[in-house]
Amino acid sequence: MMAEKSSIKKYLRGMKFPFCAGCGLFGIVDSFLRAVQELGYKNFKKFVFCSGIGCSSWIPSPFFLADSIHTLHGRSIPVATGIKLRRPDLNVVVFGGDGDLMGIGLGHFMHAARRNLDILVVMSNNMIYGMTGGQVAPTTPFGAITTTTPYGNFEQPFDAASLAVAAGATFSARWTTAHLKELKKTIKIALGLNGFRFIEVVSHCPTGFGRKRGLKTPQEFVDWVRDNAISIGEARKIGKNKQKNKIVIGEFIRKPRLTLIENIYAITREAQKLGKEN
Amino acid sequence: MLSHPGCKTYFWQGNEACVQAAIIAGCRFFAGYPITPANEIAEHMAVNLPRIGGIFIQMEDELASIGAIIGASWTGTKVMTATSGPGFSLMQESIGYAFMTETPIVVVDVQRMGPSTGQATKSGQGDIMQSRWGTHGDYTSIVFSPNSVQEMFELTIRAFNVAEVYRTPVILLAEEIVAHMREQLTVPDSKAININDRKKPRPGETVFFGSDEIPPMPAVGEGFNIAVTGSTHNEEGIRFTADPVVHRKLIERLNQKISDNREKLVDVESYNLEDCQIGIVSFGSTSRAVYEAVERAEKKGVDVGYVRLKTLWPFPEKPVRELSNVVDRIIVPEMNLKQIFYEVERVAKGNAEVVPINKIGGGELITPEEVLDAILKGE
């Protein structure tokens, strides 16, 4: 009976998402909007979304009925930095892909984690540059065939969720598009915390990656993701070597510390006293 | 430094004058990355902005610096960054983004000798064409060139006013010489300084990228549900990645809002244009040698007129063309290998012979003697 009011459509402009049929991003959108709804937000008035370039950067822009800033490739986090520093009262959420955040924008990602900038970064990791046609990414598994590694990928991929921990994130988790319930729960947790929060979602990309890996349907790809996932607890037990080619899922860190906003505004208040004395 | 000054006189560097002007103009957010010879701007911002409730942040590189000021500008804040050639190169993509998204930002490029690392501590005028054409695609730049500490102050305020009124990036193209030299600076009484702010939308408005030539600009968090994108977009900010009509309409308006106001944006200092035999077109620090050369030429009975470009872009075509109609010869001294020269030649359309004086390296200035020699050569 509450179907209308509880619908997540109220968070959307009502335009059709342009993603391929069977794309993993639909699940991420759905999980995010349901998390926001369950937290009791009636609209996105207290949110600003920033994104870069790539399929997942189109999640908020312009489809969310919200303020959304669709920036250059890799520059979503700097723009989010400027927004958050001047409007600390707003929830600043960055959506991006693995190319955007682990490739061209990695420097900003690391520094935002180091500063403990108060933003939530949701990274869809499809292990490929999807929008440009399936080129190798910094997250592509070793040996994988892509359009620019036709004989197999000769590089090792980044472990983004661990990278965030090393750089100083106060919250880091990884789920997959085969774990949408857990993802929703994690988004709710992350939205309730301060500091630099990172959620990586390993996402199936049937068009860009699946066809090269013999995963012909979206369902086959999701099944592959699910079958290769192991919990972080289990991963710690079996050790690094046996984790190879596995997708480690779960919460990597939840460890609050003073945030950039807390620190910079504390300093500003002190400096303002000096300003008044002059 | 003062946020609401009475009239005061200082003995300051150009970079300090720039910071004072920015604060008076209303700048409350600065993001930057260390680079010679622009460092004093960031350092004085770091001291002064927090005292008045503003934010200073040193970012990890120039890509992040300009990104952060673009983000802060969308909160309704006046913003600035400062850099030099190498950093200016890194910022070019985002200058295009600010143009495309109509985000007011002020970028100070304190020029040094390039290309590449070049001579980091030595003055130059080599970024003239980069400031016009640095980003990709069809766009129009607004660029000011100060020739004194006082003008560093005045043109910084103007850069903010123009950025806000036209909703576009504005570049203050300074030089190491002007940035580092100390001169008397008179900061006028606050009532005597004209400050402009961006036009804000009324509640319920939805068109922030069109309709008016210069549309109103909302801030995030005000309930407007703004869609900002560097992709081609319609008047409401919705992306159209393939539609030729939407693209044409947007890009033509973005360029026209500047070219239609060319007369208001162009600012030159001109002298003796009626009676001169020889003309000089100069800008920035080089113009200081021109003043002395002209005076000495007059003592020798040679009447020289000049146009000094305070606005470099849009190029002051009208005054340069008028000069070319009067004189037979126009001298163009520049600390580069001919950049404004070709603009002068283009505008003169063969009316006058255009003669270059160029010098690069080691921060060596073009001297009054060299300009005087060029003046007297044809006599």
PDB file of N, CA, C and O in Angstrom, chain B residues 313-361:
ATOM      1  N   TRP B 313      43.529  38.982 -24.604  1.00  0.00           N
ATOM      2  CA  TRP B 313      42.459  38.232 -25.301  1.00  0.00           C
ATOM      3  C   TRP B 313      41.136  38.568 -24.649  1.00  0.00           C
ATOM      4  O   TRP B 313      41.079  38.529 -23.434  1.00  0.00           O
ATOM      5  N   PRO B 314      40.082  38.862 -25.391  1.00  0.00           N
ATOM      6  CA  PRO B 314      40.062  38.979 -26.851  1.00  0.00           C
ATOM      7  C   PRO B 314      41.057  40.052 -27.315  1.00  0.00           C
ATOM      8  O   PRO B 314      41.200  41.074 -26.649  1.00  0.00           O
ATOM      9  N   PHE B 315      41.690  39.789 -28.451  1.00  0.00           N
ATOM     10  CA  PHE B 315      42.737  40.686 -28.919  1.00  0.00           C
ATOM     11  C   PHE B 315      42.145  42.066 -29.246  1.00  0.00           C
ATOM     12  O   PHE B 315      41.116  42.159 -29.912  1.00  0.00           O
ATOM     13  N   PRO B 316      42.801  43.130 -28.765  1.00  0.00           N
ATOM     14  CA  PRO B 316      42.292  44.492 -29.012  1.00  0.00           C
ATOM     15  C   PRO B 316      42.475  44.900 -30.479  1.00  0.00           C
ATOM     16  O   PRO B 316      43.366  45.692 -30.821  1.00  0.00           O
ATOM     17  N   GLU B 317      41.635  44.372 -31.333  1.00  0.00           N
ATOM     18  CA  GLU B 317      41.810  44.586 -32.776  1.00  0.00           C
ATOM     19  C   GLU B 317      41.640  46.043 -33.170  1.00  0.00           C
ATOM     20  O   GLU B 317      42.407  46.575 -33.974  1.00  0.00           O
ATOM     21  N   LYS B 318      40.607  46.676 -32.592  1.00  0.00           N
ATOM     22  CA  LYS B 318      40.271  48.036 -33.035  1.00  0.00           C
ATOM     23  C   LYS B 318      41.412  49.025 -32.798  1.00  0.00           C
ATOM     24  O   LYS B 318      41.843  49.688 -33.759  1.00  0.00           O
ATOM     25  N   PRO B 319      41.929  49.144 -31.595  1.00  0.00           N
ATOM     26  CA  PRO B 319      43.014  50.113 -31.402  1.00  0.00           C
ATOM     27  C   PRO B 319      44.271  49.785 -32.202  1.00  0.00           C
ATOM     28  O   PRO B 319      44.947  50.697 -32.692  1.00  0.00           O
ATOM     29  N   VAL B 320      44.550  48.497 -32.388  1.00  0.00           N
ATOM     30  CA  VAL B 320      45.742  48.130 -33.172  1.00  0.00           C
ATOM     31  C   VAL B 320      45.520  48.467 -34.648  1.00  0.00           C
ATOM     32  O   VAL B 320      46.409  48.969 -35.345  1.00  0.00           O
ATOM     33  N   ARG B 321      44.299  48.230 -35.124  1.00  0.00           N
ATOM     34  CA  ARG B 321      44.007  48.567 -36.530  1.00  0.00           C
ATOM     35  C   ARG B 321      44.095  50.073 -36.749  1.00  0.00           C
ATOM     36  O   ARG B 321      44.651  50.542 -37.746  1.00  0.00           O
ATOM     37  N   GLU B 322      43.560  50.830 -35.794  1.00  0.00           N
ATOM     38  CA  GLU B 322      43.615  52.290 -35.902  1.00  0.00           C
ATOM     39  C   GLU B 322      45.072  52.770 -35.947  1.00  0.00           C
ATOM     40  O   GLU B 322      45.423  53.649 -36.729  1.00  0.00           O
ATOM     41  N   LEU B 323      45.899  52.155 -35.120  1.00  0.00           N
ATOM     42  CA  LEU B 323      47.325  52.505 -35.122  1.00  0.00           C
ATOM     43  C   LEU B 323      47.940  52.197 -36.492  1.00  0.00           C
ATOM     44  O   LEU B 323      48.697  53.006 -37.048  1.00  0.00           O
ATOM     45  N   SER B 324      47.562  51.065 -37.053  1.00  0.00           N
ATOM     46  CA  SER B 324      48.144  50.661 -38.349  1.00  0.00           C
ATOM     47  C   SER B 324      47.711  51.608 -39.463  1.00  0.00           C
ATOM     48  O   SER B 324      48.395  51.737 -40.482  1.00  0.00           O
ATOM     49  N   ASN B 325      46.577  52.271 -39.283  1.00  0.00           N
ATOM     50  CA  ASN B 325      46.113  53.236 -40.283  1.00  0.00           C
ATOM     51  C   ASN B 325      46.913  54.536 -40.243  1.00  0.00           C
ATOM     52  O   ASN B 325      46.963  55.280 -41.217  1.00  0.00           O
ATOM     53  N   VAL B 326      47.507  54.821 -39.070  1.00  0.00           N
ATOM     54  CA  VAL B 326      48.205  56.091 -38.886  1.00  0.00           C
ATOM     55  C   VAL B 326      49.685  55.979 -39.252  1.00  0.00           C
ATOM     56  O   VAL B 326      50.249  56.872 -39.875  1.00  0.00           O
ATOM     57  N   VAL B 327      50.306  54.876 -38.842  1.00  0.00           N
ATOM     58  CA  VAL B 327      51.773  54.785 -38.959  1.00  0.00           C
ATOM     59  C   VAL B 327      52.204  53.901 -40.127  1.00  0.00           C
ATOM     60  O   VAL B 327      51.386  53.153 -40.685  1.00  0.00           O
ATOM     61  N   ASP B 328      53.481  53.996 -40.460  1.00  0.00           N
ATOM     62  CA  ASP B 328      54.033  53.134 -41.506  1.00  0.00           C
ATOM     63  C   ASP B 328      54.634  51.869 -40.911  1.00  0.00           C
ATOM     64  O   ASP B 328      54.809  50.878 -41.601  1.00  0.00           O
ATOM     65  N   ARG B 329      54.998  51.978 -39.629  1.00  0.00           N
ATOM     66  CA  ARG B 329      55.764  50.891 -39.029  1.00  0.00           C
ATOM     67  C   ARG B 329      55.255  50.660 -37.611  1.00  0.00           C
ATOM     68  O   ARG B 329      55.043  51.623 -36.859  1.00  0.00           O
ATOM     69  N   ILE B 330      55.051  49.388 -37.246  1.00  0.00           N
ATOM     70  CA  ILE B 330      54.666  49.057 -35.868  1.00  0.00           C
ATOM     71  C   ILE B 330      55.722  48.117 -35.299  1.00  0.00           C
ATOM     72  O   ILE B 330      56.012  47.057 -35.877  1.00  0.00           O
ATOM     73  N   ILE B 331      56.285  48.511 -34.172  1.00  0.00           N
ATOM     74  CA  ILE B 331      57.289  47.684 -33.508  1.00  0.00           C
ATOM     75  C   ILE B 331      56.591  46.857 -32.432  1.00  0.00           C
ATOM     76  O   ILE B 331      55.768  47.385 -31.676  1.00  0.00           O
ATOM     77  N   VAL B 332      56.926  45.569 -32.389  1.00  0.00           N
ATOM     78  CA  VAL B 332      56.305  44.685 -31.397  1.00  0.00           C
ATOM     79  C   VAL B 332      57.396  43.998 -30.574  1.00  0.00           C
ATOM     80  O   VAL B 332      57.937  42.975 -30.988  1.00  0.00           O
ATOM     81  N   PRO B 333      57.752  44.572 -29.416  1.00  0.00           N
ATOM     82  CA  PRO B 333      58.746  43.920 -28.555  1.00  0.00           C
ATOM     83  C   PRO B 333      58.102  42.873 -27.649  1.00  0.00           C
ATOM     84  O   PRO B 333      57.076  43.139 -27.013  1.00  0.00           O
ATOM     85  N   GLU B 334      58.691  41.691 -27.608  1.00  0.00           N
ATOM     86  CA  GLU B 334      58.128  40.609 -26.776  1.00  0.00           C
ATOM     87  C   GLU B 334      59.254  39.735 -26.252  1.00  0.00           C
ATOM     88  O   GLU B 334      60.206  39.461 -26.994  1.00  0.00           O
ATOM     89  N   MET B 335      59.085  39.233 -25.033  1.00  0.00           N
ATOM     90  CA  MET B 335      60.058  38.270 -24.493  1.00  0.00           C
ATOM     91  C   MET B 335      59.637  36.852 -24.856  1.00  0.00           C
ATOM     92  O   MET B 335      59.373  36.000 -24.014  1.00  0.00           O
ATOM     93  N   ASN B 336      59.531  36.632 -26.164  1.00  0.00           N
ATOM     94  CA  ASN B 336      59.223  35.313 -26.735  1.00  0.00           C
ATOM     95  C   ASN B 336      59.673  35.368 -28.187  1.00  0.00           C
ATOM     96  O   ASN B 336      60.229  36.379 -28.627  1.00  0.00           O
ATOM     97  N   LEU B 337      59.417  34.300 -28.936  1.00  0.00           N
ATOM     98  CA  LEU B 337      59.835  34.308 -30.344  1.00  0.00           C
ATOM     99  C   LEU B 337      58.633  34.591 -31.248  1.00  0.00           C
ATOM    100  O   LEU B 337      58.237  33.745 -32.044  1.00  0.00           O
ATOM    101  N   LYS B 338      58.051  35.752 -31.092  1.00  0.00           N
ATOM    102  CA  LYS B 338      56.946  36.244 -31.913  1.00  0.00           C
ATOM    103  C   LYS B 338      55.620  35.515 -31.613  1.00  0.00           C
ATOM    104  O   LYS B 338      55.340  34.460 -32.168  1.00  0.00           O
ATOM    105  N   GLN B 339      54.848  36.077 -30.737  1.00  0.00           N
ATOM    106  CA  GLN B 339      53.505  35.531 -30.502  1.00  0.00           C
ATOM    107  C   GLN B 339      52.441  36.597 -30.787  1.00  0.00           C
ATOM    108  O   GLN B 339      51.568  36.392 -31.626  1.00  0.00           O
ATOM    109  N   ILE B 340      52.544  37.746 -30.094  1.00  0.00           N
ATOM    110  CA  ILE B 340      51.595  38.836 -30.403  1.00  0.00           C
ATOM    111  C   ILE B 340      51.905  39.436 -31.776  1.00  0.00           C
ATOM    112  O   ILE B 340      51.022  39.973 -32.444  1.00  0.00           O
ATOM    113  N   PHE B 341      53.158  39.317 -32.201  1.00  0.00           N
ATOM    114  CA  PHE B 341      53.586  39.843 -33.506  1.00  0.00           C
ATOM    115  C   PHE B 341      52.610  39.455 -34.626  1.00  0.00           C
ATOM    116  O   PHE B 341      52.164  40.287 -35.402  1.00  0.00           O
ATOM    117  N   TYR B 342      52.286  38.155 -34.678  1.00  0.00           N
ATOM    118  CA  TYR B 342      51.435  37.690 -35.779  1.00  0.00           C
ATOM    119  C   TYR B 342      50.003  38.210 -35.658  1.00  0.00           C
ATOM    120  O   TYR B 342      49.314  38.386 -36.661  1.00  0.00           O
ATOM    121  N   GLU B 343      49.571  38.443 -34.439  1.00  0.00           N
ATOM    122  CA  GLU B 343      48.245  39.048 -34.245  1.00  0.00           C
ATOM    123  C   GLU B 343      48.237  40.477 -34.792  1.00  0.00           C
ATOM    124  O   GLU B 343      47.288  40.907 -35.453  1.00  0.00           O
ATOM    125  N   VAL B 344      49.310  41.201 -34.501  1.00  0.00           N
ATOM    126  CA  VAL B 344      49.400  42.586 -34.979  1.00  0.00           C
ATOM    127  C   VAL B 344      49.439  42.595 -36.508  1.00  0.00           C
ATOM    128  O   VAL B 344      48.753  43.375 -37.160  1.00  0.00           O
ATOM    129  N   GLU B 345      50.218  41.671 -37.067  1.00  0.00           N
ATOM    130  CA  GLU B 345      50.310  41.575 -38.531  1.00  0.00           C
ATOM    131  C   GLU B 345      48.945  41.247 -39.151  1.00  0.00           C
ATOM    132  O   GLU B 345      48.545  41.825 -40.154  1.00  0.00           O
ATOM    133  N   ARG B 346      48.227  40.351 -38.499  1.00  0.00           N
ATOM    134  CA  ARG B 346      46.901  39.957 -38.985  1.00  0.00           C
ATOM    135  C   ARG B 346      45.946  41.152 -38.996  1.00  0.00           C
ATOM    136  O   ARG B 346      45.232  41.392 -39.971  1.00  0.00           O
ATOM    137  N   VAL B 347      46.003  41.930 -37.916  1.00  0.00           N
ATOM    138  CA  VAL B 347      45.058  43.039 -37.775  1.00  0.00           C
ATOM    139  C   VAL B 347      45.482  44.219 -38.665  1.00  0.00           C
ATOM    140  O   VAL B 347      44.646  44.915 -39.230  1.00  0.00           O
ATOM    141  N   ALA B 348      46.792  44.428 -38.818  1.00  0.00           N
ATOM    142  CA  ALA B 348      47.292  45.554 -39.623  1.00  0.00           C
ATOM    143  C   ALA B 348      46.982  45.364 -41.109  1.00  0.00           C
ATOM    144  O   ALA B 348      46.892  46.328 -41.862  1.00  0.00           O
ATOM    145  N   LYS B 349      46.799  44.131 -41.515  1.00  0.00           N
ATOM    146  CA  LYS B 349      46.418  43.795 -42.896  1.00  0.00           C
ATOM    147  C   LYS B 349      47.270  44.515 -43.935  1.00  0.00           C
ATOM    148  O   LYS B 349      46.761  45.032 -44.935  1.00  0.00           O
ATOM    149  N   GLY B 350      48.548  44.627 -43.664  1.00  0.00           N
ATOM    150  CA  GLY B 350      49.447  45.248 -44.628  1.00  0.00           C
ATOM    151  C   GLY B 350      49.449  46.765 -44.604  1.00  0.00           C
ATOM    152  O   GLY B 350      50.177  47.401 -45.373  1.00  0.00           O
ATOM    153  N   ASN B 351      48.648  47.383 -43.752  1.00  0.00           N
ATOM    154  CA  ASN B 351      48.633  48.848 -43.648  1.00  0.00           C
ATOM    155  C   ASN B 351      49.969  49.396 -43.177  1.00  0.00           C
ATOM    156  O   ASN B 351      50.319  50.525 -43.489  1.00  0.00           O
ATOM    157  N   ALA B 352      50.649  48.625 -42.348  1.00  0.00           N
ATOM    158  CA  ALA B 352      51.927  49.072 -41.807  1.00  0.00           C
ATOM    159  C   ALA B 352      52.867  47.875 -41.752  1.00  0.00           C
ATOM    160  O   ALA B 352      52.425  46.733 -41.621  1.00  0.00           O
ATOM    161  N   GLU B 353      54.144  48.185 -41.840  1.00  0.00           N
ATOM    162  CA  GLU B 353      55.143  47.128 -41.691  1.00  0.00           C
ATOM    163  C   GLU B 353      55.227  46.779 -40.205  1.00  0.00           C
ATOM    164  O   GLU B 353      55.268  47.672 -39.359  1.00  0.00           O
ATOM    165  N   VAL B 354      55.242  45.507 -39.883  1.00  0.00           N
ATOM    166  CA  VAL B 354      55.310  45.096 -38.475  1.00  0.00           C
ATOM    167  C   VAL B 354      56.708  44.540 -38.195  1.00  0.00           C
ATOM    168  O   VAL B 354      57.165  43.625 -38.880  1.00  0.00           O
ATOM    169  N   VAL B 355      57.366  45.159 -37.205  1.00  0.00           N
ATOM    170  CA  VAL B 355      58.767  44.842 -36.935  1.00  0.00           C
ATOM    171  C   VAL B 355      58.896  44.211 -35.550  1.00  0.00           C
ATOM    172  O   VAL B 355      58.500  44.823 -34.558  1.00  0.00           O
ATOM    173  N   PRO B 356      59.420  42.987 -35.465  1.00  0.00           N
ATOM    174  CA  PRO B 356      59.533  42.340 -34.151  1.00  0.00           C
ATOM    175  C   PRO B 356      60.828  42.701 -33.428  1.00  0.00           C
ATOM    176  O   PRO B 356      61.840  42.953 -34.057  1.00  0.00           O
ATOM    177  N   ILE B 357      60.756  42.738 -32.100  1.00  0.00           N
ATOM    178  CA  ILE B 357      61.959  42.683 -31.259  1.00  0.00           C
ATOM    179  C   ILE B 357      61.729  41.523 -30.306  1.00  0.00           C
ATOM    180  O   ILE B 357      60.743  41.533 -29.560  1.00  0.00           O
ATOM    181  N   ASN B 358      62.602  40.547 -30.345  1.00  0.00           N
ATOM    182  CA  ASN B 358      62.379  39.366 -29.503  1.00  0.00           C
ATOM    183  C   ASN B 358      63.617  39.054 -28.697  1.00  0.00           C
ATOM    184  O   ASN B 358      64.736  39.191 -29.181  1.00  0.00           O
ATOM    185  N   LYS B 359      63.397  38.667 -27.467  1.00  0.00           N
ATOM    186  CA  LYS B 359      64.518  38.263 -26.623  1.00  0.00           C
ATOM    187  C   LYS B 359      64.030  37.185 -25.660  1.00  0.00           C
ATOM    188  O   LYS B 359      62.981  37.336 -25.028  1.00  0.00           O
ATOM    189  N   ILE B 360      64.787  36.096 -25.582  1.00  0.00           N
ATOM    190  CA  ILE B 360      64.442  35.062 -24.612  1.00  0.00           C
ATOM    191  C   ILE B 360      65.703  34.635 -23.877  1.00  0.00           C
ATOM    192  O   ILE B 360      66.810  34.757 -24.410  1.00  0.00           O
ATOM    193  N   GLY B 361      65.517  34.136 -22.661  1.00  0.00           N
ATOM    194  CA  GLY B 361      66.621  33.511 -21.923  1.00  0.00           C
ATOM    195  C   GLY B 361      67.172  34.360 -20.813  1.00  0.00           C
ATOM    196  O   GLY B 361      67.368  35.563 -20.963  1.00  0.00           O
TER     197      GLY B 361
END
